[in-house]
GROMACS .gro file of C-alpha atoms in nm:
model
  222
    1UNK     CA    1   0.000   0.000   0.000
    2UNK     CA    2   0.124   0.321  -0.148
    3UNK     CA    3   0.186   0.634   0.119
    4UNK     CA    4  -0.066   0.896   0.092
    5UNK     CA    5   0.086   1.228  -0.075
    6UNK     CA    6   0.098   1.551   0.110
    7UNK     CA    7  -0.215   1.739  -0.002
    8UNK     CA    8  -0.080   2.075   0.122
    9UNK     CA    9   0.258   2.239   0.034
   10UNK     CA   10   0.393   2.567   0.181
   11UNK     CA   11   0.334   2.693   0.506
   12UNK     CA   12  -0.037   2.505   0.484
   13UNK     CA   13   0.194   2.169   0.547
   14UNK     CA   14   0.027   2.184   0.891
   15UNK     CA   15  -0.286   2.118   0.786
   16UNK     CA   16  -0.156   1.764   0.737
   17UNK     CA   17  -0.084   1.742   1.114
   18UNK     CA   18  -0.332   1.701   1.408
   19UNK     CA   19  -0.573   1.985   1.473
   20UNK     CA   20  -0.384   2.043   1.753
   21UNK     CA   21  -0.077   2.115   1.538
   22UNK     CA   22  -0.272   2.322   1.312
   23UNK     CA   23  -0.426   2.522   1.612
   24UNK     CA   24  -0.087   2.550   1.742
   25UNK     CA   25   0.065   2.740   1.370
   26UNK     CA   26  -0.248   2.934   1.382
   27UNK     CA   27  -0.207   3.117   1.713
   28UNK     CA   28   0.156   3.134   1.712
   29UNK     CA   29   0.139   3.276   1.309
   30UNK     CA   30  -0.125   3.530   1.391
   31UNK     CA   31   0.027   3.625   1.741
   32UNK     CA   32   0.350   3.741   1.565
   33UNK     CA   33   0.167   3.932   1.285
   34UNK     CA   34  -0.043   4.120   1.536
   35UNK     CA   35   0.233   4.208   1.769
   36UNK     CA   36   0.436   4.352   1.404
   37UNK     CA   37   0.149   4.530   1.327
   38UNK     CA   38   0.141   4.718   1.655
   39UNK     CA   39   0.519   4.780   1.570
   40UNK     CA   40   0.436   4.889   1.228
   41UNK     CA   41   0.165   5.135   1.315
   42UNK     CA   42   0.349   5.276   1.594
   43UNK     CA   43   0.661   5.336   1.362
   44UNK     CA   44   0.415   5.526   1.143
   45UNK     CA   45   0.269   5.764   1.400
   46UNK     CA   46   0.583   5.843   1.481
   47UNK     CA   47   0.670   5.962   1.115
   48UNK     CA   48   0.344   6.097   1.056
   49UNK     CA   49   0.421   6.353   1.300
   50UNK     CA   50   0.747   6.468   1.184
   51UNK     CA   51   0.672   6.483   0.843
   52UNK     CA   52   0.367   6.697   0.924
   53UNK     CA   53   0.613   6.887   1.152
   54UNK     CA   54   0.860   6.944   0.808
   55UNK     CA   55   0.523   7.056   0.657
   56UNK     CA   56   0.439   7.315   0.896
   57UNK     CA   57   0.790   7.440   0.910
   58UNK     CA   58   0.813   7.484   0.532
   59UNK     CA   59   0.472   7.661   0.562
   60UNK     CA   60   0.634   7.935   0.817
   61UNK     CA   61   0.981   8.002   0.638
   62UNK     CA   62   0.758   8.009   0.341
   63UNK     CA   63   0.566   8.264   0.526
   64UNK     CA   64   0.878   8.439   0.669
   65UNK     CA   65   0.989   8.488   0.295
   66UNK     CA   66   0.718   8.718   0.189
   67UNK     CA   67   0.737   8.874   0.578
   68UNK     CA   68   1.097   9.000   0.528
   69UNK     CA   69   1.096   9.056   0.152
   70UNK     CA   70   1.363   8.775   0.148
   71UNK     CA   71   1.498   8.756  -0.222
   72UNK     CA   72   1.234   9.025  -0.340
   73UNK     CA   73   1.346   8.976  -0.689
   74UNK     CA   74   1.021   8.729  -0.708
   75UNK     CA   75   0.666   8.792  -0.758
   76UNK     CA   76   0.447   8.873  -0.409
   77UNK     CA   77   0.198   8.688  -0.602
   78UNK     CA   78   0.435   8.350  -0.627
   79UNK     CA   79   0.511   8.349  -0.270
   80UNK     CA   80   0.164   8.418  -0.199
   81UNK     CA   81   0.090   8.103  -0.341
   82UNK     CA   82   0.314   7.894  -0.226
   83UNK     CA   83   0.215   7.985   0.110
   84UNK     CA   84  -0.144   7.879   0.014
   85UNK     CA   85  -0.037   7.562  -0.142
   86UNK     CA   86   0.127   7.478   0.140
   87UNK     CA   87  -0.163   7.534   0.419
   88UNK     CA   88  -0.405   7.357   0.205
   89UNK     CA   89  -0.160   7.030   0.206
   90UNK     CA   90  -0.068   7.063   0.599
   91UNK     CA   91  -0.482   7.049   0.646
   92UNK     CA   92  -0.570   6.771   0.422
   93UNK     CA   93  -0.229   6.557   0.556
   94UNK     CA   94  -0.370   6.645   0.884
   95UNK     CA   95  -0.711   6.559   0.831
   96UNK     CA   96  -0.582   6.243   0.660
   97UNK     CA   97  -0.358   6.085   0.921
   98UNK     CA   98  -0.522   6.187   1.195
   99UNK     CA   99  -0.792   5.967   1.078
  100UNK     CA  100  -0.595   5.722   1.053
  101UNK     CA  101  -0.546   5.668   1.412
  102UNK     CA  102  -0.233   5.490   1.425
  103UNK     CA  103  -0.174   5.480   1.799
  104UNK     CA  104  -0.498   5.315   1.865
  105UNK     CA  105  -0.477   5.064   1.615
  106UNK     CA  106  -0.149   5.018   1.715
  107UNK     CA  107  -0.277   4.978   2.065
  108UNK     CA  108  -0.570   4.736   1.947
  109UNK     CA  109  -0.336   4.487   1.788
  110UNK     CA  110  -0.089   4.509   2.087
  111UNK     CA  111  -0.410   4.401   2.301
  112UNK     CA  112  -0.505   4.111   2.023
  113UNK     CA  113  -0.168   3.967   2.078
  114UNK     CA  114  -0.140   3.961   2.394
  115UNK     CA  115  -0.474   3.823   2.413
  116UNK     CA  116  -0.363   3.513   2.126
  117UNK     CA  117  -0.031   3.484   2.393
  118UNK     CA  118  -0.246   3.372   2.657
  119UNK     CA  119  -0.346   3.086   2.464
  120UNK     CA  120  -0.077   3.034   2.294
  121UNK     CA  121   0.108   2.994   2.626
  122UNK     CA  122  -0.232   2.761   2.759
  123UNK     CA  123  -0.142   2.545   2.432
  124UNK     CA  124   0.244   2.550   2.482
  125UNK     CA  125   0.177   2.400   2.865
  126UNK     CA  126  -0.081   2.169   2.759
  127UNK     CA  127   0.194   2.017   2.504
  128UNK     CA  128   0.444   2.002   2.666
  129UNK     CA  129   0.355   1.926   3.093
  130UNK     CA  130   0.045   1.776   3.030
  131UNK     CA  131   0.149   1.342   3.038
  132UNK     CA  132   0.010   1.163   2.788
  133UNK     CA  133  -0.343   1.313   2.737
  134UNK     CA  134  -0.615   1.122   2.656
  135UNK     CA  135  -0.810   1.123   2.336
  136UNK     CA  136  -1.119   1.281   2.517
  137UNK     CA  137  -0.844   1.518   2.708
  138UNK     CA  138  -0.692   1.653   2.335
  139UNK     CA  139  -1.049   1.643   2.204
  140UNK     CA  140  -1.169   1.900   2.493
  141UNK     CA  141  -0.909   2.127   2.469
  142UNK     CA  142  -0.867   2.152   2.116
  143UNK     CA  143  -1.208   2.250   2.131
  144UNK     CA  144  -1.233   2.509   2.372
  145UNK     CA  145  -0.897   2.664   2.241
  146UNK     CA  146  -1.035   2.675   1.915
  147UNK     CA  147  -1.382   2.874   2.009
  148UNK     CA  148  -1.146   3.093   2.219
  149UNK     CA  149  -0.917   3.179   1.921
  150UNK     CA  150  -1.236   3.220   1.709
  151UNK     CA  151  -1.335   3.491   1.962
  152UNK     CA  152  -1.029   3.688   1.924
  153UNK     CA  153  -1.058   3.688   1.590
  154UNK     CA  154  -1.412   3.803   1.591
  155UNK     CA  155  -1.333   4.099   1.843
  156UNK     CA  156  -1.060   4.280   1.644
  157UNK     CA  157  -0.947   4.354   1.327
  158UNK     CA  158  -0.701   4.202   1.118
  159UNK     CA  159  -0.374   4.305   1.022
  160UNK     CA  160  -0.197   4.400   0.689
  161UNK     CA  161  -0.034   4.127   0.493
  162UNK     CA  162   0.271   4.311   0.498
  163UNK     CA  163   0.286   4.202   0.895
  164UNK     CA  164   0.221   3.801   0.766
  165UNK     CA  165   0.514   3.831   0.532
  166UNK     CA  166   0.747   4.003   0.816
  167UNK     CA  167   0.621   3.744   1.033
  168UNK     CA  168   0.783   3.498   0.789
  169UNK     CA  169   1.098   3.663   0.697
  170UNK     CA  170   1.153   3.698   1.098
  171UNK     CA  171   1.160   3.343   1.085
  172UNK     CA  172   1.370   3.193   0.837
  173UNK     CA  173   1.476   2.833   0.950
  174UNK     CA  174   1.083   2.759   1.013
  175UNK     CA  175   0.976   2.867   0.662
  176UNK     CA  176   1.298   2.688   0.534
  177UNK     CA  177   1.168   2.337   0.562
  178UNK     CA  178   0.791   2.435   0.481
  179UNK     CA  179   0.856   2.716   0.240
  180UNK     CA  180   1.134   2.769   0.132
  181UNK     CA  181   1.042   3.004  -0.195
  182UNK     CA  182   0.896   3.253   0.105
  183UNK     CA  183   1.272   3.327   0.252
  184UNK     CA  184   1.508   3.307  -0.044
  185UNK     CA  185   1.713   3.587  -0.005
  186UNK     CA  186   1.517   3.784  -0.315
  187UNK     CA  187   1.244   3.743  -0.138
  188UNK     CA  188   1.365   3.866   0.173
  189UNK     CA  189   1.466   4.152   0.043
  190UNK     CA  190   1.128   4.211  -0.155
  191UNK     CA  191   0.924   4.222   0.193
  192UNK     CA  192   1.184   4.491   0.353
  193UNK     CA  193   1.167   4.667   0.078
  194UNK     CA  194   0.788   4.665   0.047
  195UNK     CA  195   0.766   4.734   0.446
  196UNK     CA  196   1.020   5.050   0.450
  197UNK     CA  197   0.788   5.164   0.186
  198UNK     CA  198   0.480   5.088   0.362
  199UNK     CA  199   0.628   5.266   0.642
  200UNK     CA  200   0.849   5.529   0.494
  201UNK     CA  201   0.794   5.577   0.193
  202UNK     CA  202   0.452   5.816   0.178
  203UNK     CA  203   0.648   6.091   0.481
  204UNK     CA  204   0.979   6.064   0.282
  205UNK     CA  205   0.814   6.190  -0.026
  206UNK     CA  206   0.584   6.465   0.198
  207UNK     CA  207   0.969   6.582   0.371
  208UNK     CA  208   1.182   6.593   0.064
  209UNK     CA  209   0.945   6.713  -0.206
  210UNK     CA  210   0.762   7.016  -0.085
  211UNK     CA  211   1.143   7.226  -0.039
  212UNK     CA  212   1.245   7.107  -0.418
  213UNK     CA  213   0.940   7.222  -0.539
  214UNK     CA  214   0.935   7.530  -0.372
  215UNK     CA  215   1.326   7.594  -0.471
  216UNK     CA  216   1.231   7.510  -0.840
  217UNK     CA  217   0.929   7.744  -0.850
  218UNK     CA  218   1.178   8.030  -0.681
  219UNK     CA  219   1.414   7.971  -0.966
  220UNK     CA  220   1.195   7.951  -1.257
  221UNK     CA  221   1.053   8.265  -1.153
  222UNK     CA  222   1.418   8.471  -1.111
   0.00000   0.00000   0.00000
């Protein structure tokens, strides 16, 4: 009699294992990527602010330009305008990351993992202390871990993909014996540079652009 193939290649390999096993990938996977997403979000906030803070500041030297006729060889009417430009993007920025609320997501997920750690840890001491369970033992807690993880789930949101795919990269030798096309090192280097964009890229451009503009507007006018 012939072995039965794997059905399931990647990091789904576990659904070829006991529930428990499964239960086990489940919690631990989605723990990690809830935890990165708090990390993620709070990294955010925290360039959200500064770049809004290089907005306002280029608003008021901006300002300060037409104040104290600084390089009066261009047109009131320029500056003017520039100064307008300028106040219109620091509102809708504003408007738009404040509403994004990146603290208390941030915040939310933290709670959601620590939440999925409790029963990650209840799993991890039921496995491992717990002498030779019975089937009826296994069945029960499988069970009532499950409709506890199901719970979490239901009472928060979920995270980005981007937080999955760090989740993997963070653990290479894992995903190198169930998927191994996940952490070559091209891949690898796709996901960071997908995350520093997710995370950097957006307040880079808002920092760096708004000054060259400005300086190229100033010199095509002189």
């Amino acid at each position: 009699m012939t072995e039965k193939a794997n059905q399931f290649t990647g990091p789904k390999q576990y659904l070829e294992k006991s529930f428990l096993e499964e239960l086990n990938y489940k919690i631990w996977s989605t723990k990690a990527s809830r935890f990165n997403a708090d990390k993620r979000l709070k990294t955010k906030a925290k360039f959200s602010n500064i770049s809004l803070a290089f907005l306002s500041a280029y608003l008021i030297i901006a300002s300060l330009i037409s104040v104290y006729n600084i390089n009066s060889g261009n047109s009131e009417n320029i500056i003017n305008y520039i100064i307008t430009a300028l106040s219109i993007l620091v509102l809708v920025v504003s408007q738009f990351e404040n509403a994004q609320d990146y603290k208390l997501n941030a915040r939310i997920f933290h709670d959601c993992g620590l939440e999925l750690s409790l029963l990650y840890n209840d799993l991890r001491v039921f496995k491992t202390l717990k002498s030779k369970p019975s089937e009826y033992e296994v069945y029960t807690f499988a069970k009532n871990l499950s409709e506890k993880y199901q719970t979490v789930l239901r009472n928060y949101q979920n995270h980005s993909p981007i937080d999955y795919d760090i989740f993997q990269i963070n653990n290479v030798n894992y995903f190198k014996t169930v998927a191994p096309e996940k952490v070559t090192p091209k891949n690898i280097k796709k996901v960071k540079r997908r995350y520093s964009w997710e995370i950097y890229g957006w307040y880079s451009v808002m920092i760096i652009l708004p000054p060259i503009l400005i300086l190229g507007i100033i010199l095509i006018v002189n």
